[in-house]
JSON list of C-alpha atoms in Angstrom, two decimals:
[
{"chain": "A", "resi": 1, "resn": "MET", "atom": "CA", "xyz": [101.73, -19.25, -128.16]},
{"chain": "A", "resi": 2, "resn": "LYS", "atom": "CA", "xyz": [103.57, -16.23, -127.06]},
{"chain": "A", "resi": 3, "resn": "ILE", "atom": "CA", "xyz": [101.05, -13.27, -126.67]},
{"chain": "A", "resi": 4, "resn": "ILE", "atom": "CA", "xyz": [102.24, -9.69, -126.94]},
{"chain": "A", "resi": 5, "resn": "THR", "atom": "CA", "xyz": [99.56, -7.12, -126.23]},
{"chain": "A", "resi": 6, "resn": "VAL", "atom": "CA", "xyz": [100.08, -3.49, -127.38]},
{"chain": "A", "resi": 7, "resn": "LYS", "atom": "CA", "xyz": [98.08, -0.23, -127.25]},
{"chain": "A", "resi": 8, "resn": "ASN", "atom": "CA", "xyz": [97.65, 0.10, -130.96]},
{"chain": "A", "resi": 9, "resn": "GLU", "atom": "CA", "xyz": [98.82, -0.87, -134.49]},
{"chain": "A", "resi": 10, "resn": "VAL", "atom": "CA", "xyz": [101.77, 1.47, -134.33]},
{"chain": "A", "resi": 11, "resn": "GLU", "atom": "CA", "xyz": [103.18, -0.30, -131.28]},
{"chain": "A", "resi": 12, "resn": "GLY", "atom": "CA", "xyz": [102.22, -3.59, -132.91]},
{"chain": "A", "resi": 13, "resn": "GLY", "atom": "CA", "xyz": [104.25, -2.68, -135.93]},
{"chain": "A", "resi": 14, "resn": "GLN", "atom": "CA", "xyz": [107.26, -1.92, -133.75]},
{"chain": "A", "resi": 15, "resn": "GLU", "atom": "CA", "xyz": [106.98, -5.36, -132.13]},
{"chain": "A", "resi": 16, "resn": "GLY", "atom": "CA", "xyz": [106.58, -6.99, -135.48]},
{"chain": "A", "resi": 17, "resn": "TYR", "atom": "CA", "xyz": [109.65, -5.18, -136.79]},
{"chain": "A", "resi": 18, "resn": "LYS", "atom": "CA", "xyz": [111.67, -6.51, -133.83]},
{"chain": "A", "resi": 19, "resn": "ILE", "atom": "CA", "xyz": [110.68, -10.09, -134.69]},
{"chain": "A", "resi": 20, "resn": "PHE", "atom": "CA", "xyz": [111.74, -9.63, -138.38]},
{"chain": "A", "resi": 21, "resn": "ALA", "atom": "CA", "xyz": [115.07, -7.97, -137.24]},
{"chain": "A", "resi": 22, "resn": "ASP", "atom": "CA", "xyz": [115.71, -10.89, -134.78]},
{"chain": "A", "resi": 23, "resn": "ALA", "atom": "CA", "xyz": [114.99, -13.41, -137.34]},
{"chain": "A", "resi": 24, "resn": "LYS", "atom": "CA", "xyz": [117.28, -11.87, -139.86]},
{"chain": "A", "resi": 25, "resn": "LYS", "atom": "CA", "xyz": [120.07, -11.51, -137.28]},
{"chain": "A", "resi": 26, "resn": "ASN", "atom": "CA", "xyz": [119.74, -15.16, -136.47]},
{"chain": "A", "resi": 27, "resn": "GLY", "atom": "CA", "xyz": [120.05, -16.26, -140.05]},
{"chain": "A", "resi": 28, "resn": "ALA", "atom": "CA", "xyz": [116.53, -16.33, -141.46]},
{"chain": "A", "resi": 29, "resn": "HIS", "atom": "CA", "xyz": [116.62, -16.37, -145.22]},
{"chain": "A", "resi": 30, "resn": "THR", "atom": "CA", "xyz": [113.13, -16.87, -146.45]},
{"chain": "A", "resi": 31, "resn": "PHE", "atom": "CA", "xyz": [110.17, -14.83, -145.19]},
{"chain": "A", "resi": 32, "resn": "GLY", "atom": "CA", "xyz": [106.52, -15.56, -145.73]},
{"chain": "A", "resi": 33, "resn": "LEU", "atom": "CA", "xyz": [104.55, -12.29, -146.19]},
{"chain": "A", "resi": 34, "resn": "ALA", "atom": "CA", "xyz": [100.97, -11.12, -145.84]},
{"chain": "A", "resi": 35, "resn": "THR", "atom": "CA", "xyz": [98.93, -8.38, -147.38]},
{"chain": "A", "resi": 36, "resn": "GLY", "atom": "CA", "xyz": [95.99, -6.32, -146.06]},
{"chain": "A", "resi": 37, "resn": "SER", "atom": "CA", "xyz": [96.05, -3.39, -143.60]},
{"chain": "A", "resi": 38, "resn": "THR", "atom": "CA", "xyz": [97.28, -5.50, -140.65]},
{"chain": "A", "resi": 39, "resn": "PRO", "atom": "CA", "xyz": [101.00, -5.83, -141.58]},
{"chain": "A", "resi": 40, "resn": "ILE", "atom": "CA", "xyz": [101.41, -2.36, -142.90]},
{"chain": "A", "resi": 41, "resn": "THR", "atom": "CA", "xyz": [102.86, -0.87, -139.71]},
{"chain": "A", "resi": 42, "resn": "THR", "atom": "CA", "xyz": [105.39, -3.63, -139.47]},
{"chain": "A", "resi": 43, "resn": "TYR", "atom": "CA", "xyz": [106.35, -3.07, -143.22]},
{"chain": "A", "resi": 44, "resn": "ASN", "atom": "CA", "xyz": [106.66, 0.62, -142.51]},
{"chain": "A", "resi": 45, "resn": "ASP", "atom": "CA", "xyz": [109.09, 0.10, -139.64]},
{"chain": "A", "resi": 46, "resn": "ILE", "atom": "CA", "xyz": [110.98, -2.35, -141.89]},
{"chain": "A", "resi": 47, "resn": "ILE", "atom": "CA", "xyz": [111.29, 0.23, -144.57]},
{"chain": "A", "resi": 48, "resn": "ALA", "atom": "CA", "xyz": [112.50, 2.89, -142.04]},
{"chain": "A", "resi": 49, "resn": "SER", "atom": "CA", "xyz": [115.23, 0.51, -140.86]},
{"chain": "A", "resi": 50, "resn": "ASP", "atom": "CA", "xyz": [118.64, -0.56, -142.23]},
{"chain": "A", "resi": 51, "resn": "LEU", "atom": "CA", "xyz": [117.51, -4.17, -142.57]},
{"chain": "A", "resi": 52, "resn": "ASP", "atom": "CA", "xyz": [118.82, -5.41, -145.89]},
{"chain": "A", "resi": 53, "resn": "PHE", "atom": "CA", "xyz": [116.82, -8.19, -147.69]},
{"chain": "A", "resi": 54, "resn": "SER", "atom": "CA", "xyz": [118.85, -8.22, -150.93]},
{"chain": "A", "resi": 55, "resn": "ASP", "atom": "CA", "xyz": [120.12, -11.69, -150.04]},
{"chain": "A", "resi": 56, "resn": "SER", "atom": "CA", "xyz": [116.70, -12.90, -148.95]},
{"chain": "A", "resi": 57, "resn": "ILE", "atom": "CA", "xyz": [113.62, -14.61, -150.45]},
{"chain": "A", "resi": 58, "resn": "SER", "atom": "CA", "xyz": [110.00, -13.70, -149.86]},
{"chain": "A", "resi": 59, "resn": "ILE", "atom": "CA", "xyz": [106.94, -15.84, -150.52]},
{"chain": "A", "resi": 60, "resn": "ASN", "atom": "CA", "xyz": [103.53, -14.32, -150.37]},
{"chain": "A", "resi": 61, "resn": "LEU", "atom": "CA", "xyz": [100.48, -16.13, -148.88]},
{"chain": "A", "resi": 62, "resn": "ASP", "atom": "CA", "xyz": [97.89, -15.46, -151.64]},
{"chain": "A", "resi": 63, "resn": "GLU", "atom": "CA", "xyz": [96.70, -13.61, -154.62]},
{"chain": "A", "resi": 64, "resn": "TYR", "atom": "CA", "xyz": [93.35, -12.78, -156.22]},
{"chain": "A", "resi": 65, "resn": "ILE", "atom": "CA", "xyz": [92.32, -14.93, -159.26]},
{"chain": "A", "resi": 66, "resn": "GLY", "atom": "CA", "xyz": [91.60, -12.73, -162.17]},
{"chain": "A", "resi": 67, "resn": "LEU", "atom": "CA", "xyz": [93.81, -9.69, -161.29]},
{"chain": "A", "resi": 68, "resn": "ALA", "atom": "CA", "xyz": [97.07, -8.89, -163.25]},
{"chain": "A", "resi": 69, "resn": "ALA", "atom": "CA", "xyz": [100.09, -8.21, -161.16]},
{"chain": "A", "resi": 70, "resn": "ASP", "atom": "CA", "xyz": [99.94, -4.48, -162.19]},
{"chain": "A", "resi": 71, "resn": "ASN", "atom": "CA", "xyz": [96.22, -4.09, -161.11]},
{"chain": "A", "resi": 72, "resn": "ASP", "atom": "CA", "xyz": [96.30, -1.69, -158.22]},
{"chain": "A", "resi": 73, "resn": "GLN", "atom": "CA", "xyz": [94.05, -4.04, -156.20]},
{"chain": "A", "resi": 74, "resn": "SER", "atom": "CA", "xyz": [96.30, -7.06, -156.73]},
{"chain": "A", "resi": 75, "resn": "TYR", "atom": "CA", "xyz": [98.41, -8.39, -153.85]},
{"chain": "A", "resi": 76, "resn": "ASN", "atom": "CA", "xyz": [101.52, -8.14, -156.08]},
{"chain": "A", "resi": 77, "resn": "TYR", "atom": "CA", "xyz": [100.84, -4.37, -156.49]},
{"chain": "A", "resi": 78, "resn": "PHE", "atom": "CA", "xyz": [100.21, -4.07, -152.79]},
{"chain": "A", "resi": 79, "resn": "MET", "atom": "CA", "xyz": [103.54, -5.67, -151.90]},
{"chain": "A", "resi": 80, "resn": "HIS", "atom": "CA", "xyz": [105.58, -3.46, -154.23]},
{"chain": "A", "resi": 81, "resn": "GLU", "atom": "CA", "xyz": [103.72, -0.37, -152.89]},
{"chain": "A", "resi": 82, "resn": "HIS", "atom": "CA", "xyz": [104.14, -1.17, -149.26]},
{"chain": "A", "resi": 83, "resn": "LEU", "atom": "CA", "xyz": [107.45, -3.07, -149.15]},
{"chain": "A", "resi": 84, "resn": "PHE", "atom": "CA", "xyz": [109.34, -4.23, -152.20]},
{"chain": "A", "resi": 85, "resn": "ASN", "atom": "CA", "xyz": [109.83, -0.79, -153.91]},
{"chain": "A", "resi": 86, "resn": "LYS", "atom": "CA", "xyz": [111.74, 0.36, -150.73]},
{"chain": "A", "resi": 87, "resn": "LYS", "atom": "CA", "xyz": [113.12, -2.94, -149.52]},
{"chain": "A", "resi": 88, "resn": "PRO", "atom": "CA", "xyz": [113.61, -5.33, -152.49]},
{"chain": "A", "resi": 89, "resn": "PHE", "atom": "CA", "xyz": [114.36, -8.99, -151.84]},
{"chain": "A", "resi": 90, "resn": "LYS", "atom": "CA", "xyz": [116.69, -11.11, -153.93]},
{"chain": "A", "resi": 91, "resn": "LYS", "atom": "CA", "xyz": [113.56, -13.01, -155.12]},
{"chain": "A", "resi": 92, "resn": "SER", "atom": "CA", "xyz": [109.93, -12.54, -154.42]},
{"chain": "A", "resi": 93, "resn": "TYR", "atom": "CA", "xyz": [107.37, -15.15, -155.20]},
{"chain": "A", "resi": 94, "resn": "LEU", "atom": "CA", "xyz": [103.65, -14.57, -155.58]},
{"chain": "A", "resi": 95, "resn": "PRO", "atom": "CA", "xyz": [100.95, -16.70, -157.08]},
{"chain": "A", "resi": 96, "resn": "ASN", "atom": "CA", "xyz": [100.04, -15.79, -160.60]},
{"chain": "A", "resi": 97, "resn": "GLY", "atom": "CA", "xyz": [96.38, -14.57, -160.54]},
{"chain": "A", "resi": 98, "resn": "LEU", "atom": "CA", "xyz": [96.10, -14.87, -164.32]},
{"chain": "A", "resi": 99, "resn": "ALA", "atom": "CA", "xyz": [97.41, -18.38, -164.61]},
{"chain": "A", "resi": 100, "resn": "LYS", "atom": "CA", "xyz": [95.46, -20.28, -167.30]},
{"chain": "A", "resi": 101, "resn": "ASP", "atom": "CA", "xyz": [95.77, -23.54, -165.36]},
{"chain": "A", "resi": 102, "resn": "VAL", "atom": "CA", "xyz": [95.11, -22.71, -161.77]},
{"chain": "A", "resi": 103, "resn": "ASP", "atom": "CA", "xyz": [95.79, -26.22, -160.53]},
{"chain": "A", "resi": 104, "resn": "ALA", "atom": "CA", "xyz": [99.22, -26.23, -162.25]},
{"chain": "A", "resi": 105, "resn": "GLU", "atom": "CA", "xyz": [99.91, -22.85, -160.73]},
{"chain": "A", "resi": 106, "resn": "ALA", "atom": "CA", "xyz": [99.09, -24.24, -157.23]},
{"chain": "A", "resi": 107, "resn": "LYS", "atom": "CA", "xyz": [101.50, -27.18, -157.77]},
{"chain": "A", "resi": 108, "resn": "ARG", "atom": "CA", "xyz": [104.25, -24.71, -158.96]},
{"chain": "A", "resi": 109, "resn": "TYR", "atom": "CA", "xyz": [103.76, -22.69, -155.96]},
{"chain": "A", "resi": 110, "resn": "ASP", "atom": "CA", "xyz": [103.90, -25.70, -153.52]},
{"chain": "A", "resi": 111, "resn": "GLN", "atom": "CA", "xyz": [107.26, -26.57, -155.23]},
{"chain": "A", "resi": 112, "resn": "VAL", "atom": "CA", "xyz": [108.47, -23.01, -154.53]},
{"chain": "A", "resi": 113, "resn": "ILE", "atom": "CA", "xyz": [107.65, -23.45, -150.80]},
{"chain": "A", "resi": 114, "resn": "GLU", "atom": "CA", "xyz": [109.30, -26.81, -150.79]},
{"chain": "A", "resi": 115, "resn": "ASP", "atom": "CA", "xyz": [112.44, -25.56, -152.30]},
{"chain": "A", "resi": 116, "resn": "ASN", "atom": "CA", "xyz": [112.51, -22.45, -149.99]},
{"chain": "A", "resi": 117, "resn": "PRO", "atom": "CA", "xyz": [111.51, -23.47, -146.42]},
{"chain": "A", "resi": 118, "resn": "ILE", "atom": "CA", "xyz": [109.93, -20.43, -144.69]},
{"chain": "A", "resi": 119, "resn": "ASP", "atom": "CA", "xyz": [111.82, -19.23, -141.68]},
{"chain": "A", "resi": 120, "resn": "LEU", "atom": "CA", "xyz": [109.33, -16.58, -140.54]},
{"chain": "A", "resi": 121, "resn": "GLN", "atom": "CA", "xyz": [105.72, -16.33, -141.70]},
{"chain": "A", "resi": 122, "resn": "ILE", "atom": "CA", "xyz": [103.63, -13.27, -140.93]},
{"chain": "A", "resi": 123, "resn": "LEU", "atom": "CA", "xyz": [99.85, -13.68, -140.93]},
{"chain": "A", "resi": 124, "resn": "GLY", "atom": "CA", "xyz": [96.75, -11.52, -140.36]},
{"chain": "A", "resi": 125, "resn": "LEU", "atom": "CA", "xyz": [93.61, -12.88, -139.04]},
{"chain": "A", "resi": 126, "resn": "GLY", "atom": "CA", "xyz": [90.13, -12.78, -140.74]},
{"chain": "A", "resi": 127, "resn": "ARG", "atom": "CA", "xyz": [87.02, -12.00, -138.74]},
{"chain": "A", "resi": 128, "resn": "ASN", "atom": "CA", "xyz": [85.84, -15.64, -139.43]},
{"chain": "A", "resi": 129, "resn": "GLY", "atom": "CA", "xyz": [89.22, -16.92, -138.30]},
{"chain": "A", "resi": 130, "resn": "HIS", "atom": "CA", "xyz": [90.79, -17.45, -141.65]},
{"chain": "A", "resi": 131, "resn": "ILE", "atom": "CA", "xyz": [94.60, -17.21, -142.19]},
{"chain": "A", "resi": 132, "resn": "GLY", "atom": "CA", "xyz": [95.66, -16.60, -145.79]},
{"chain": "A", "resi": 133, "resn": "PHE", "atom": "CA", "xyz": [92.44, -17.30, -147.60]},
{"chain": "A", "resi": 134, "resn": "ASN", "atom": "CA", "xyz": [91.90, -20.56, -145.88]},
{"chain": "A", "resi": 135, "resn": "GLU", "atom": "CA", "xyz": [88.24, -20.16, -144.93]},
{"chain": "A", "resi": 136, "resn": "PRO", "atom": "CA", "xyz": [86.35, -22.17, -142.32]},
{"chain": "A", "resi": 137, "resn": "GLY", "atom": "CA", "xyz": [86.08, -25.85, -143.29]},
{"chain": "A", "resi": 138, "resn": "THR", "atom": "CA", "xyz": [89.37, -25.81, -145.19]},
{"chain": "A", "resi": 139, "resn": "SER", "atom": "CA", "xyz": [91.29, -29.21, -144.91]},
{"chain": "A", "resi": 140, "resn": "ARG", "atom": "CA", "xyz": [94.23, -29.09, -142.58]},
{"chain": "A", "resi": 141, "resn": "GLU", "atom": "CA", "xyz": [96.31, -31.25, -145.08]},
{"chain": "A", "resi": 142, "resn": "ILE", "atom": "CA", "xyz": [95.83, -28.89, -148.06]},
{"chain": "A", "resi": 143, "resn": "GLY", "atom": "CA", "xyz": [98.68, -27.19, -149.87]},
{"chain": "A", "resi": 144, "resn": "THR", "atom": "CA", "xyz": [98.32, -24.16, -152.24]},
{"chain": "A", "resi": 145, "resn": "HIS", "atom": "CA", "xyz": [94.70, -24.15, -153.55]},
{"chain": "A", "resi": 146, "resn": "ARG", "atom": "CA", "xyz": [91.92, -22.36, -155.29]},
{"chain": "A", "resi": 147, "resn": "VAL", "atom": "CA", "xyz": [89.61, -20.69, -152.86]},
{"chain": "A", "resi": 148, "resn": "SER", "atom": "CA", "xyz": [86.00, -19.54, -153.28]},
{"chain": "A", "resi": 149, "resn": "LEU", "atom": "CA", "xyz": [85.90, -16.53, -150.92]},
{"chain": "A", "resi": 150, "resn": "THR", "atom": "CA", "xyz": [83.12, -16.45, -148.22]},
{"chain": "A", "resi": 151, "resn": "GLN", "atom": "CA", "xyz": [80.68, -13.51, -148.35]},
{"chain": "A", "resi": 152, "resn": "SER", "atom": "CA", "xyz": [82.12, -12.17, -145.08]},
{"chain": "A", "resi": 153, "resn": "THR", "atom": "CA", "xyz": [85.61, -12.08, -146.66]},
{"chain": "A", "resi": 154, "resn": "ILE", "atom": "CA", "xyz": [84.23, -10.46, -149.71]},
{"chain": "A", "resi": 155, "resn": "ASP", "atom": "CA", "xyz": [82.44, -7.83, -147.53]},
{"chain": "A", "resi": 156, "resn": "ALA", "atom": "CA", "xyz": [85.62, -7.15, -145.63]},
{"chain": "A", "resi": 157, "resn": "ASN", "atom": "CA", "xyz": [87.60, -6.59, -148.94]},
{"chain": "A", "resi": 158, "resn": "ALA", "atom": "CA", "xyz": [84.90, -4.43, -150.51]},
{"chain": "A", "resi": 159, "resn": "ARG", "atom": "CA", "xyz": [86.28, -1.35, -148.96]},
{"chain": "A", "resi": 160, "resn": "PHE", "atom": "CA", "xyz": [89.32, -1.51, -151.30]},
{"chain": "A", "resi": 161, "resn": "PHE", "atom": "CA", "xyz": [87.18, -1.45, -154.41]},
{"chain": "A", "resi": 162, "resn": "ALA", "atom": "CA", "xyz": [84.91, 1.15, -156.04]},
{"chain": "A", "resi": 163, "resn": "HIS", "atom": "CA", "xyz": [82.07, -1.32, -156.39]},
{"chain": "A", "resi": 164, "resn": "GLU", "atom": "CA", "xyz": [81.41, -4.65, -154.56]},
{"chain": "A", "resi": 165, "resn": "LYS", "atom": "CA", "xyz": [80.87, -6.32, -157.95]},
{"chain": "A", "resi": 166, "resn": "ASP", "atom": "CA", "xyz": [84.57, -5.65, -158.63]},
{"chain": "A", "resi": 167, "resn": "VAL", "atom": "CA", "xyz": [85.72, -7.69, -155.59]},
{"chain": "A", "resi": 168, "resn": "PRO", "atom": "CA", "xyz": [87.20, -10.89, -156.74]},
{"chain": "A", "resi": 169, "resn": "LYS", "atom": "CA", "xyz": [85.34, -13.97, -155.64]},
{"chain": "A", "resi": 170, "resn": "GLU", "atom": "CA", "xyz": [88.31, -16.43, -155.84]},
{"chain": "A", "resi": 171, "resn": "ALA", "atom": "CA", "xyz": [91.86, -16.54, -154.80]},
{"chain": "A", "resi": 172, "resn": "LEU", "atom": "CA", "xyz": [94.96, -18.71, -154.85]},
{"chain": "A", "resi": 173, "resn": "SER", "atom": "CA", "xyz": [96.12, -19.27, -151.25]},
{"chain": "A", "resi": 174, "resn": "MET", "atom": "CA", "xyz": [99.04, -21.05, -149.50]},
{"chain": "A", "resi": 175, "resn": "GLY", "atom": "CA", "xyz": [97.42, -23.94, -147.63]},
{"chain": "A", "resi": 176, "resn": "LEU", "atom": "CA", "xyz": [97.23, -24.60, -143.99]},
{"chain": "A", "resi": 177, "resn": "ALA", "atom": "CA", "xyz": [99.77, -27.50, -144.26]},
{"chain": "A", "resi": 178, "resn": "SER", "atom": "CA", "xyz": [102.15, -25.14, -146.03]},
{"chain": "A", "resi": 179, "resn": "ILE", "atom": "CA", "xyz": [101.78, -22.38, -143.26]},
{"chain": "A", "resi": 180, "resn": "MET", "atom": "CA", "xyz": [102.31, -24.93, -140.55]},
{"chain": "A", "resi": 181, "resn": "LYS", "atom": "CA", "xyz": [105.71, -25.83, -142.07]},
{"chain": "A", "resi": 182, "resn": "SER", "atom": "CA", "xyz": [107.07, -22.41, -141.34]},
{"chain": "A", "resi": 183, "resn": "LYS", "atom": "CA", "xyz": [109.64, -22.44, -138.50]},
{"chain": "A", "resi": 184, "resn": "HIS", "atom": "CA", "xyz": [108.29, -19.30, -136.83]},
{"chain": "A", "resi": 185, "resn": "ILE", "atom": "CA", "xyz": [104.83, -17.80, -137.20]},
{"chain": "A", "resi": 186, "resn": "LEU", "atom": "CA", "xyz": [104.00, -14.21, -136.42]},
{"chain": "A", "resi": 187, "resn": "LEU", "atom": "CA", "xyz": [100.24, -13.40, -136.33]},
{"chain": "A", "resi": 188, "resn": "GLU", "atom": "CA", "xyz": [99.05, -9.87, -135.91]},
{"chain": "A", "resi": 189, "resn": "ALA", "atom": "CA", "xyz": [95.36, -8.83, -135.19]},
{"chain": "A", "resi": 190, "resn": "TYR", "atom": "CA", "xyz": [93.97, -5.42, -134.37]},
{"chain": "A", "resi": 191, "resn": "GLY", "atom": "CA", "xyz": [90.45, -4.10, -133.60]},
{"chain": "A", "resi": 192, "resn": "GLU", "atom": "CA", "xyz": [87.33, -5.17, -131.73]},
{"chain": "A", "resi": 193, "resn": "GLU", "atom": "CA", "xyz": [86.04, -6.93, -134.81]},
{"chain": "A", "resi": 194, "resn": "LYS", "atom": "CA", "xyz": [88.76, -9.51, -134.55]},
{"chain": "A", "resi": 195, "resn": "ALA", "atom": "CA", "xyz": [88.19, -10.27, -130.78]},
{"chain": "A", "resi": 196, "resn": "ASP", "atom": "CA", "xyz": [86.00, -13.29, -131.30]},
{"chain": "A", "resi": 197, "resn": "ALA", "atom": "CA", "xyz": [88.39, -14.93, -133.81]},
{"chain": "A", "resi": 198, "resn": "VAL", "atom": "CA", "xyz": [91.42, -14.22, -131.39]},
{"chain": "A", "resi": 199, "resn": "LYS", "atom": "CA", "xyz": [89.59, -15.84, -128.50]},
{"chain": "A", "resi": 200, "resn": "GLY", "atom": "CA", "xyz": [88.74, -18.83, -130.60]},
{"chain": "A", "resi": 201, "resn": "MET", "atom": "CA", "xyz": [92.25, -19.12, -132.00]},
{"chain": "A", "resi": 202, "resn": "ILE", "atom": "CA", "xyz": [93.89, -18.97, -128.58]},
{"chain": "A", "resi": 203, "resn": "GLU", "atom": "CA", "xyz": [91.40, -20.41, -126.13]},
{"chain": "A", "resi": 204, "resn": "GLY", "atom": "CA", "xyz": [88.75, -22.23, -128.21]},
{"chain": "A", "resi": 205, "resn": "PRO", "atom": "CA", "xyz": [88.87, -25.77, -129.54]},
{"chain": "A", "resi": 206, "resn": "ASP", "atom": "CA", "xyz": [91.20, -26.69, -132.36]},
{"chain": "A", "resi": 207, "resn": "THR", "atom": "CA", "xyz": [88.63, -26.93, -135.02]},
{"chain": "A", "resi": 208, "resn": "PRO", "atom": "CA", "xyz": [88.42, -26.60, -138.83]},
{"chain": "A", "resi": 209, "resn": "ASP", "atom": "CA", "xyz": [85.51, -24.23, -138.30]},
{"chain": "A", "resi": 210, "resn": "LEU", "atom": "CA", "xyz": [88.12, -21.63, -137.14]},
{"chain": "A", "resi": 211, "resn": "PRO", "atom": "CA", "xyz": [91.19, -22.24, -139.37]},
{"chain": "A", "resi": 212, "resn": "ALA", "atom": "CA", "xyz": [93.55, -20.15, -137.15]},
{"chain": "A", "resi": 213, "resn": "SER", "atom": "CA", "xyz": [92.95, -22.50, -134.36]},
{"chain": "A", "resi": 214, "resn": "ILE", "atom": "CA", "xyz": [95.43, -24.92, -136.04]},
{"chain": "A", "resi": 215, "resn": "LEU", "atom": "CA", "xyz": [98.19, -22.71, -134.73]},
{"chain": "A", "resi": 216, "resn": "GLN", "atom": "CA", "xyz": [97.72, -24.16, -131.28]},
{"chain": "A", "resi": 217, "resn": "ASN", "atom": "CA", "xyz": [99.59, -27.17, -132.72]},
{"chain": "A", "resi": 218, "resn": "HIS", "atom": "CA", "xyz": [102.69, -25.22, -133.81]},
{"chain": "A", "resi": 219, "resn": "ASP", "atom": "CA", "xyz": [105.57, -24.97, -131.44]},
{"chain": "A", "resi": 220, "resn": "ASN", "atom": "CA", "xyz": [106.68, -21.40, -132.27]},
{"chain": "A", "resi": 221, "resn": "VAL", "atom": "CA", "xyz": [103.98, -18.80, -132.68]},
{"chain": "A", "resi": 222, "resn": "THR", "atom": "CA", "xyz": [104.04, -15.21, -131.59]},
{"chain": "A", "resi": 223, "resn": "VAL", "atom": "CA", "xyz": [100.85, -13.22, -131.54]},
{"chain": "A", "resi": 224, "resn": "ILE", "atom": "CA", "xyz": [100.62, -9.45, -131.45]},
{"chain": "A", "resi": 225, "resn": "LEU", "atom": "CA", "xyz": [97.28, -7.99, -130.35]},
{"chain": "A", "resi": 226, "resn": "ASP", "atom": "CA", "xyz": [96.02, -4.52, -129.64]},
{"chain": "A", "resi": 227, "resn": "GLU", "atom": "CA", "xyz": [93.81, -4.10, -126.48]},
{"chain": "A", "resi": 228, "resn": "ALA", "atom": "CA", "xyz": [90.57, -4.34, -128.50]},
{"chain": "A", "resi": 229, "resn": "ALA", "atom": "CA", "xyz": [91.58, -7.54, -130.35]},
{"chain": "A", "resi": 230, "resn": "ALA", "atom": "CA", "xyz": [92.57, -9.04, -126.95]},
{"chain": "A", "resi": 231, "resn": "SER", "atom": "CA", "xyz": [89.51, -7.91, -125.15]},
{"chain": "A", "resi": 232, "resn": "LYS", "atom": "CA", "xyz": [87.62, -11.26, -125.01]},
{"chain": "A", "resi": 233, "resn": "LEU", "atom": "CA", "xyz": [90.62, -13.29, -123.88]},
{"chain": "A", "resi": 234, "resn": "THR", "atom": "CA", "xyz": [90.21, -14.85, -120.36]},
{"chain": "A", "resi": 235, "resn": "ASN", "atom": "CA", "xyz": [93.86, -14.21, -119.62]},
{"chain": "A", "resi": 236, "resn": "LYS", "atom": "CA", "xyz": [94.85, -10.90, -121.06]}
]
């Protein structure tokens, strides 16, 4: 893994933007995208740039089950608010959170990924080490799948909802096997609350108990950390 340590999320966003720009310059066509607060500074820098994605494809990591695309807490809505409305892609794929047949939707999404190999995948990192919504214990061989969110993930997401009871308890997520097929993976993590997960991901054993540790087996991973997230690493 290539580790880049920055002072804060703003500097992290600048570094993340550079990686997107370099990927685009070198012919990247399909971009795997993430939601949540972590990638926002990177998306802001992309929006402020002259990068043109009108010939590119985006594939998102995940979506809540039970939320319509136009729900202001859906990941579809998030992506339009924070990127797509200003930087549209030729085609943007997201899981359908209202699919009547969730298993069929998962298979459809796996085919999308198969047909459009991801050149650059951006990831955040959960406090429990999840990437996408692949919670601890998730099979390493799994593709897109239905996920029952852990209480720690529900708690972390509750700040976005008026009431905790409104937080979705399930999601559709790209699987670990799908993520590992990406040619280049960019993971960003900020804040002291991510420090234990960061240490486990980089220096701990490769274990299903910490899903992000699977990235130790990928040959092209860049990790952007602020000083707080990097604070427990032996070699900072």
